[in-house]
Tab-separated table of C-alpha atoms (C1' of nucleotides) in Angstrom:
chain	number	residue	atom	x	y	z
A	1	MET	CA	43.044	8.643	-28.356
A	2	THR	CA	43.320	8.759	-32.123
A	3	ARG	CA	40.309	8.597	-34.410
A	4	HIS	CA	39.913	7.133	-37.867
A	5	ALA	CA	37.546	7.836	-40.731
A	6	GLN	CA	35.987	4.340	-40.657
A	7	ASP	CA	34.711	4.819	-37.114
A	8	ASN	CA	31.356	5.436	-38.809
A	9	ALA	CA	28.696	6.410	-36.225
A	10	GLY	CA	31.305	6.533	-33.493
A	11	ASP	CA	31.431	10.263	-32.989
A	12	ARG	CA	28.206	11.499	-34.514
A	13	PRO	CA	25.422	12.403	-32.096
A	14	VAL	CA	22.986	9.523	-31.627
A	15	SER	CA	19.629	10.198	-33.267
A	16	ASP	CA	16.644	9.202	-31.155
A	17	ALA	CA	14.113	11.061	-33.271
A	18	THR	CA	11.939	7.972	-33.738
A	19	LEU	CA	11.684	7.300	-30.026
A	20	ARG	CA	11.268	10.950	-29.056
A	21	ASP	CA	8.032	10.908	-31.024
A	22	LEU	CA	6.637	8.338	-28.607
A	23	ALA	CA	4.927	9.609	-25.466
A	24	GLY	CA	5.680	6.328	-23.685
A	25	TYR	CA	9.410	6.810	-24.174
A	26	ASN	CA	9.425	10.398	-22.918
A	27	ILE	CA	7.245	9.535	-19.953
A	28	ARG	CA	9.481	6.613	-18.946
A	29	ARG	CA	12.614	8.765	-19.072
A	30	ALA	CA	11.063	11.633	-17.118
A	31	SER	CA	9.538	9.229	-14.598
A	32	ASN	CA	12.849	7.477	-13.972
A	33	ALA	CA	14.697	10.743	-13.462
A	34	VAL	CA	12.028	12.179	-11.161
A	35	GLN	CA	11.684	8.994	-9.124
A	36	ALA	CA	15.447	8.793	-8.607
A	37	ASP	CA	15.358	12.397	-7.452
A	38	LEU	CA	12.445	11.698	-5.105
A	39	VAL	CA	14.371	8.815	-3.561
A	40	ARG	CA	17.117	11.273	-2.651
A	41	THR	CA	14.626	13.815	-1.299
A	42	LEU	CA	12.783	11.296	0.889
A	43	ALA	CA	15.873	9.409	2.097
A	44	PRO	CA	16.441	11.729	5.120
A	45	PHE	CA	12.957	10.784	6.351
A	46	GLU	CA	13.572	7.075	5.720
A	47	LEU	CA	10.607	7.070	3.366
A	48	ARG	CA	10.282	5.697	-0.155
A	49	MET	CA	7.847	7.195	-2.660
A	50	ILE	CA	5.247	4.497	-2.067
A	51	THR	CA	5.636	4.662	1.720
A	52	TYR	CA	5.333	8.428	1.645
A	53	SER	CA	2.286	8.304	-0.645
A	54	ALA	CA	0.561	5.794	1.617
A	55	LEU	CA	1.257	7.947	4.672
A	56	VAL	CA	-0.175	11.041	2.989
A	57	LEU	CA	-3.373	9.254	2.057
A	58	ILE	CA	-3.810	7.872	5.579
A	59	VAL	CA	-3.277	11.326	7.097
A	60	ASP	CA	-5.761	12.851	4.655
A	61	ASN	CA	-8.286	10.004	4.956
A	62	PRO	CA	-8.342	8.629	8.497
A	63	GLY	CA	-10.131	5.303	8.826
A	64	LEU	CA	-9.112	4.076	5.374
A	65	ARG	CA	-9.046	0.313	4.756
A	66	GLN	CA	-6.046	-1.292	3.068
A	67	THR	CA	-7.951	-2.329	-0.032
A	68	GLN	CA	-9.194	1.230	-0.527
A	69	LEU	CA	-5.683	2.562	-0.040
A	70	ALA	CA	-4.179	0.132	-2.544
A	71	GLU	CA	-6.786	1.120	-5.103
A	72	ALA	CA	-6.192	4.829	-4.522
A	73	LEU	CA	-2.439	4.315	-4.973
A	74	ALA	CA	-2.933	2.117	-8.055
A	75	ILE	CA	-0.903	-0.733	-6.556
A	76	GLU	CA	-1.811	-4.309	-5.634
A	77	ARG	CA	-3.223	-5.048	-2.183
A	78	SER	CA	-0.506	-7.641	-1.622
A	79	ASN	CA	2.251	-5.122	-2.284
A	80	LEU	CA	0.756	-2.669	0.169
A	81	VAL	CA	1.127	-5.030	3.118
A	82	VAL	CA	4.887	-4.544	3.605
A	83	VAL	CA	4.427	-0.785	3.202
A	84	ILE	CA	1.848	-0.705	5.997
A	85	ASP	CA	3.993	-3.083	8.068
A	86	ASP	CA	6.873	-0.621	7.829
A	87	LEU	CA	4.770	2.429	8.757
A	88	GLU	CA	3.182	0.545	11.670
A	89	ARG	CA	6.503	-0.788	12.989
A	90	ARG	CA	7.773	2.791	13.110
A	91	GLU	CA	4.580	3.844	14.900
A	92	LEU	CA	3.689	6.376	12.226
A	93	ILE	CA	0.284	4.768	11.650
A	94	GLY	CA	-1.933	2.265	13.437
A	95	ARG	CA	-4.076	-0.678	12.302
A	96	ASN	CA	-7.305	-0.242	14.265
A	97	PRO	CA	-9.938	-2.974	14.398
A	98	MET	CA	-13.224	-2.061	12.741
A	99	PRO	CA	-16.212	-3.029	14.875
A	100	THR	CA	-18.386	-3.413	11.784
A	101	ASP	CA	-16.036	-5.714	9.855
A	102	ARG	CA	-13.549	-7.850	11.696
A	103	ARG	CA	-11.664	-8.707	8.502
A	104	ALA	CA	-10.587	-5.117	7.932
A	105	TYR	CA	-8.393	-2.532	9.603
A	106	ALA	CA	-9.098	1.184	9.872
A	107	LEU	CA	-5.795	2.910	9.213
A	108	THR	CA	-5.015	6.072	11.150
A	109	ALA	CA	-1.882	8.169	11.457
A	110	THR	CA	-0.273	8.763	14.849
A	111	LEU	CA	0.847	12.220	15.921
A	112	ALA	CA	4.402	11.318	14.914
A	113	GLY	CA	3.124	10.101	11.540
A	114	THR	CA	1.214	13.314	10.926
A	115	ARG	CA	4.272	15.379	11.798
A	116	LEU	CA	6.615	13.366	9.629
A	117	CYS	CA	4.114	13.590	6.783
A	118	ARG	CA	4.054	17.359	7.043
A	119	LYS	CA	7.844	17.649	7.100
A	120	ALA	CA	8.294	15.259	4.169
A	121	THR	CA	5.638	17.051	2.147
A	122	ARG	CA	7.412	20.359	2.672
A	123	ALA	CA	10.678	18.817	1.439
A	124	VAL	CA	9.064	17.200	-1.587
A	125	ARG	CA	7.249	20.408	-2.523
A	126	ALA	CA	10.406	22.482	-2.173
A	127	HIS	CA	12.232	20.017	-4.345
A	128	GLU	CA	9.500	19.935	-6.965
A	129	ALA	CA	9.298	23.703	-6.947
A	130	ARG	CA	12.902	23.927	-8.116
A	131	ILE	CA	12.177	21.565	-10.979
A	132	LEU	CA	8.799	23.056	-11.895
A	133	SER	CA	10.168	26.590	-11.790
A	134	LEU	CA	11.237	25.932	-15.377
A	135	LEU	CA	7.574	25.608	-16.363
A	136	SER	CA	4.930	28.280	-16.716
A	137	GLU	CA	1.731	27.969	-14.712
A	138	GLU	CA	-0.130	27.046	-17.882
A	139	GLU	CA	2.401	24.357	-18.744
A	140	ARG	CA	2.039	22.828	-15.285
A	141	GLN	CA	-1.710	22.652	-15.642
A	142	VAL	CA	-1.495	21.124	-19.119
A	143	LEU	CA	1.034	18.594	-17.810
A	144	ALA	CA	-1.145	17.497	-14.898
A	145	SER	CA	-4.230	17.334	-17.071
A	146	THR	CA	-2.614	15.395	-19.927
A	147	LEU	CA	-0.891	12.919	-17.604
A	148	ARG	CA	-4.177	12.126	-15.922
A	149	ARG	CA	-5.978	11.568	-19.204
A	150	ILE	CA	-3.114	9.435	-20.541
A	151	GLU	CA	-3.186	7.243	-17.438
A	152	GLN	CA	-6.919	6.793	-17.810
A	153	ALA	CA	-6.713	5.986	-21.522
A	154	ALA	CA	-3.813	3.549	-21.091
A	155	ASN	CA	-5.694	1.693	-18.381
A	156	ASP	CA	-8.772	1.510	-20.589
A	157	GLU	CA	-6.716	-0.038	-23.394
A	158	GLY	CA	-5.964	-3.062	-21.200
B	1	MET	CA	-23.708	-6.139	2.928
B	2	THR	CA	-25.023	-3.826	5.626
B	3	ARG	CA	-23.347	-0.547	6.529
B	4	HIS	CA	-23.151	1.313	9.807
B	5	ALA	CA	-22.616	4.932	10.720
B	6	GLN	CA	-19.258	4.311	12.421
B	7	ASP	CA	-17.718	2.988	9.185
B	8	ASN	CA	-16.118	6.435	9.008
B	9	ALA	CA	-14.094	6.825	5.774
B	10	GLY	CA	-15.293	3.462	4.509
B	11	ASP	CA	-17.579	4.668	1.773
B	12	ARG	CA	-16.452	8.199	1.107
B	13	PRO	CA	-14.284	8.746	-1.979
B	14	VAL	CA	-10.578	8.729	-1.104
B	15	SER	CA	-9.051	12.187	-1.319
B	16	ASP	CA	-5.634	12.234	-2.997
B	17	ALA	CA	-5.564	16.009	-3.432
B	18	THR	CA	-2.196	16.358	-1.683
B	19	LEU	CA	-0.523	13.801	-3.940
B	20	ARG	CA	-2.204	15.020	-7.112
B	21	ASP	CA	-0.396	18.310	-6.612
B	22	LEU	CA	2.910	16.498	-7.038
B	23	ALA	CA	4.272	16.078	-10.546
B	24	GLY	CA	6.278	13.038	-9.455
B	25	TYR	CA	3.126	11.233	-8.368
B	26	ASN	CA	1.232	11.948	-11.571
B	27	ILE	CA	4.196	11.024	-13.721
B	28	ARG	CA	4.689	7.706	-11.920
B	29	ARG	CA	1.038	6.757	-12.328
B	30	ALA	CA	0.918	7.702	-16.006
B	31	SER	CA	4.230	5.977	-16.656
B	32	ASN	CA	3.097	2.736	-15.025
B	33	ALA	CA	-0.145	2.679	-16.982
B	34	VAL	CA	1.554	3.464	-20.292
B	35	GLN	CA	4.374	0.951	-19.751
B	36	ALA	CA	1.877	-1.785	-18.910
B	37	ASP	CA	0.025	-0.930	-22.090
B	38	LEU	CA	3.248	-0.944	-24.114
B	39	VAL	CA	4.095	-4.393	-22.772
B	40	ARG	CA	0.815	-5.652	-24.198
B	41	THR	CA	1.407	-3.889	-27.527
B	42	LEU	CA	4.941	-5.237	-27.970
B	43	ALA	CA	4.227	-8.769	-26.699
B	44	PRO	CA	3.195	-10.109	-30.146
B	45	PHE	CA	6.670	-9.142	-31.426
B	46	GLU	CA	8.378	-10.694	-28.392
B	47	LEU	CA	9.864	-7.303	-27.583
B	48	ARG	CA	9.969	-5.414	-24.319
B	49	MET	CA	10.098	-1.616	-24.209
B	50	ILE	CA	13.837	-1.517	-23.641
B	51	THR	CA	14.526	-4.168	-26.301
B	52	TYR	CA	12.352	-2.297	-28.767
B	53	SER	CA	13.997	1.032	-27.967
B	54	ALA	CA	17.471	-0.444	-28.431
B	55	LEU	CA	16.472	-1.958	-31.774
B	56	VAL	CA	15.092	1.363	-33.005
B	57	LEU	CA	18.287	3.212	-32.114
B	58	ILE	CA	20.449	0.583	-33.823
B	59	VAL	CA	18.327	0.733	-36.973
B	60	ASP	CA	18.489	4.537	-36.968
B	61	ASN	CA	22.191	4.702	-36.054
B	62	PRO	CA	24.089	1.821	-37.676
B	63	GLY	CA	27.564	1.298	-36.266
B	64	LEU	CA	26.614	2.398	-32.745
B	65	ARG	CA	28.748	1.161	-29.852
B	66	GLN	CA	27.090	-0.309	-26.756
B	67	THR	CA	28.236	2.452	-24.444
B	68	GLN	CA	26.784	5.080	-26.774
B	69	LEU	CA	23.539	3.149	-26.963
B	70	ALA	CA	23.272	2.803	-23.195
B	71	GLU	CA	23.829	6.513	-22.777
B	72	ALA	CA	21.241	7.376	-25.419
B	73	LEU	CA	18.700	5.111	-23.706
B	74	ALA	CA	19.561	6.492	-20.246
B	75	ILE	CA	20.284	3.023	-18.859
B	76	GLU	CA	23.444	1.433	-17.439
B	77	ARG	CA	25.908	-0.252	-19.789
B	78	SER	CA	25.675	-3.424	-17.717
B	79	ASN	CA	21.905	-3.635	-18.109
B	80	LEU	CA	22.184	-3.249	-21.859
B	81	VAL	CA	24.222	-6.431	-22.285
B	82	VAL	CA	21.334	-8.880	-21.869
B	83	VAL	CA	19.201	-6.724	-24.161
B	84	ILE	CA	21.825	-6.904	-26.905
B	85	ASP	CA	22.337	-10.617	-26.196
B	86	ASP	CA	18.643	-11.195	-26.806
B	87	LEU	CA	18.515	-9.187	-30.031
B	88	GLU	CA	21.676	-10.913	-31.315
B	89	ARG	CA	20.466	-14.423	-30.436
B	90	ARG	CA	17.337	-13.758	-32.481
B	91	GLU	CA	19.504	-12.485	-35.337
B	92	LEU	CA	17.807	-9.090	-35.353
B	93	ILE	CA	21.125	-7.289	-34.887
B	94	GLY	CA	24.824	-8.142	-35.142
B	95	ARG	CA	27.885	-7.324	-33.051
B	96	ASN	CA	30.518	-6.395	-35.628
B	97	PRO	CA	34.184	-6.052	-34.688
B	98	MET	CA	35.548	-2.522	-35.066
B	99	PRO	CA	38.926	-2.502	-36.793
B	100	THR	CA	39.899	0.693	-35.010
B	101	ASP	CA	39.081	-0.501	-31.473
B	102	ARG	CA	39.096	-4.182	-30.663
B	103	ARG	CA	37.342	-3.618	-27.324
B	104	ALA	CA	34.180	-2.306	-28.952
B	105	TYR	CA	31.422	-3.648	-31.180
B	106	ALA	CA	29.700	-1.802	-34.000
B	107	LEU	CA	26.022	-2.678	-33.710
B	108	THR	CA	24.026	-3.074	-36.919
B	109	ALA	CA	20.519	-4.341	-37.581
B	110	THR	CA	19.929	-7.291	-39.871
B	111	LEU	CA	17.250	-7.214	-42.558
B	112	ALA	CA	14.956	-9.162	-40.243
B	113	GLY	CA	15.705	-6.685	-37.454
B	114	THR	CA	14.897	-3.711	-39.661
B	115	ARG	CA	11.629	-5.300	-40.735
B	116	LEU	CA	10.567	-6.207	-37.220
B	117	CYS	CA	11.451	-2.686	-36.084
B	118	ARG	CA	9.202	-1.199	-38.739
B	119	LYS	CA	6.293	-3.483	-37.877
B	120	ALA	CA	6.639	-2.879	-34.141
B	121	THR	CA	6.877	0.879	-34.650
B	122	ARG	CA	3.653	0.846	-36.644
B	123	ALA	CA	1.906	-1.049	-33.841
B	124	VAL	CA	3.255	1.239	-31.129
B	125	ARG	CA	2.295	4.364	-33.057
B	126	ALA	CA	-1.201	3.067	-33.748
B	127	HIS	CA	-1.577	2.278	-30.085
B	128	GLU	CA	-0.274	5.659	-28.981
B	129	ALA	CA	-2.477	7.391	-31.503
B	130	ARG	CA	-5.561	6.005	-29.790
B	131	ILE	CA	-4.363	7.335	-26.464
B	132	LEU	CA	-3.098	10.670	-27.769
B	133	SER	CA	-6.271	11.274	-29.745
B	134	LEU	CA	-7.671	12.637	-26.485
B	135	LEU	CA	-5.073	15.422	-26.601
B	136	SER	CA	-4.930	18.472	-28.820
B	137	GLU	CA	-1.858	19.039	-30.937
B	138	GLU	CA	-0.836	21.858	-28.629
B	139	GLU	CA	-1.231	19.667	-25.560
B	140	ARG	CA	0.974	16.992	-27.117
B	141	GLN	CA	3.703	19.501	-27.797
B	142	VAL	CA	3.513	20.950	-24.297
B	143	LEU	CA	3.625	17.421	-22.878
B	144	ALA	CA	6.738	16.429	-24.833
B	145	SER	CA	8.462	19.697	-24.073
B	146	THR	CA	7.699	19.696	-20.352
B	147	LEU	CA	8.648	16.045	-19.887
B	148	ARG	CA	11.996	16.663	-21.501
B	149	ARG	CA	12.737	19.675	-19.325
B	150	ILE	CA	11.617	17.847	-16.194
B	151	GLU	CA	13.911	14.920	-16.982
B	152	GLN	CA	16.800	17.308	-17.471
B	153	ALA	CA	16.108	19.240	-14.279
B	154	ALA	CA	15.641	16.088	-12.166
B	155	ASN	CA	18.944	14.721	-13.410
B	156	ASP	CA	20.660	17.989	-12.608
B	157	GLU	CA	19.332	17.867	-9.041
B	158	GLY	CA	21.308	14.667	-8.399
C	1	DT	C1'	-19.712	-17.408	-2.360
C	2	DA	C1'	-17.219	-13.201	-1.956
C	3	DT	C1'	-13.996	-10.128	0.381
C	4	DT	C1'	-9.915	-8.555	3.605
C	5	DG	C1'	-5.594	-9.033	4.668
C	6	DT	C1'	-1.717	-11.975	4.056
C	7	DT	C1'	2.119	-14.996	2.275
C	8	DA	C1'	4.862	-16.749	-1.279
C	9	DT	C1'	6.741	-16.265	-5.577
C	10	DA	C1'	8.460	-14.579	-9.908
C	11	DC	C1'	9.715	-11.360	-13.236
C	12	DT	C1'	11.221	-6.747	-14.634
C	13	DC	C1'	13.894	-2.643	-13.988
C	14	DT	C1'	17.642	-0.330	-12.104
C	15	DA	C1'	22.273	0.442	-9.780
C	16	DT	C1'	26.924	-0.828	-8.299
C	17	DA	C1'	31.214	-3.163	-8.076
C	18	DA	C1'	34.563	-5.871	-10.043
C	19	DC	C1'	36.561	-8.396	-13.774
C	20	DT	C1'	38.966	-9.037	-18.909
C	21	DA	C1'	40.828	-7.316	-22.768
C	22	DT	C1'	42.154	-3.851	-24.899
C	23	DA	C1'	43.591	1.347	-25.520
D	1	DT	C1'	45.764	4.708	-16.203
D	2	DA	C1'	41.414	4.678	-18.611
D	3	DT	C1'	37.768	2.599	-21.441
D	4	DA	C1'	34.411	-1.207	-23.661
D	5	DG	C1'	32.049	-4.868	-22.695
D	6	DT	C1'	30.839	-8.266	-19.301
D	7	DT	C1'	29.390	-10.743	-15.013
D	8	DA	C1'	27.359	-11.031	-10.640
D	9	DT	C1'	24.455	-9.282	-7.384
D	10	DA	C1'	21.164	-6.674	-4.821
D	11	DG	C1'	17.250	-3.729	-4.270
D	12	DA	C1'	13.066	-1.844	-5.770
D	13	DG	C1'	8.509	-2.228	-8.272
D	14	DT	C1'	4.986	-4.957	-9.954
D	15	DA	C1'	1.810	-9.024	-10.783
D	16	DT	C1'	-0.460	-13.430	-9.714
D	17	DA	C1'	-2.090	-17.282	-7.099
D	18	DA	C1'	-3.505	-19.207	-2.999
D	19	DC	C1'	-4.679	-19.247	1.903
D	20	DA	C1'	-7.281	-18.185	6.660
D	21	DA	C1'	-10.652	-15.474	8.768
D	22	DT	C1'	-14.751	-13.278	8.171
D	23	DA	C1'	-18.842	-11.403	5.622
DNA sequence: TATTGTTATACTCTATAACTATA
DNA sequence: TATAGTTATAGAGTATAACAATA
């Protein structure tokens, strides 16, 4: 393919200096890349990120109600329903009636759910370890700390 | 509302220690919060994050082709079309024929587009400044640097 | 009246395949 | 044969409103 002088920006590297100054832009790009990678990591377990996260929290907090779980995951109650439906249909968790409040369910993991959770967590951690191996221990701590504060501040802006 | 002893996890704080160890989880939460905040910031300009980002790159790189722009934004060519359609319909940018390649368009911002870009950038920066004021200069640099490396590594895992 | 889980719905973001016109 | 832009479509993710059962 021949090139001509008047191609102007055609072959020069694209400058994204303005956007790279914005935390929101960098976070979106990193988040998209990491989420796509997590989809691949969790696919063998037939789990999505949100399904996996819900399972972990149920394993770690037996007896959780759905509203509590939705809040902990920072998603809407209504969007959690299909997630719980999926985990229950596969008999990884159970919706147990609460004697003290007949509106609510106490969520508990089955043995199969606990086992799958452990296996998936090992896979996710191994996968993350390869990515995070590029970062020093201090950088990892700064990353976790700054992300948490940014989330908090962004929510407070609302 | 009365409480009973058998409420089990009902009132205890939900432990998300397992998930908080995962970079992917923290990044997703921060990204969601920041994107939601950006939506609110850009709404007065009738811009979404992707529309704003595209406009910035066109202003900074006049003559850009759509494929180059999509690659720079890390989105699919096909998803960029409606974004460019929107910006063109509002006469913020123009699709100019390229004499050297009649398949492609050279994208350029109009005066109105350049002005809107400047105004929106000021608003976004002011908004980010409030959030980033919680971070030291060193933390901001570590954040930007680590996010970029994580994006790169996650893409390479694919 | 308020809350829990649920349904329905809509809008955004992303990914893929296939088409057209050019190269 | 390959590339630029386009169209259509499907799957996630997210948000809101409204409902029945229960508190």
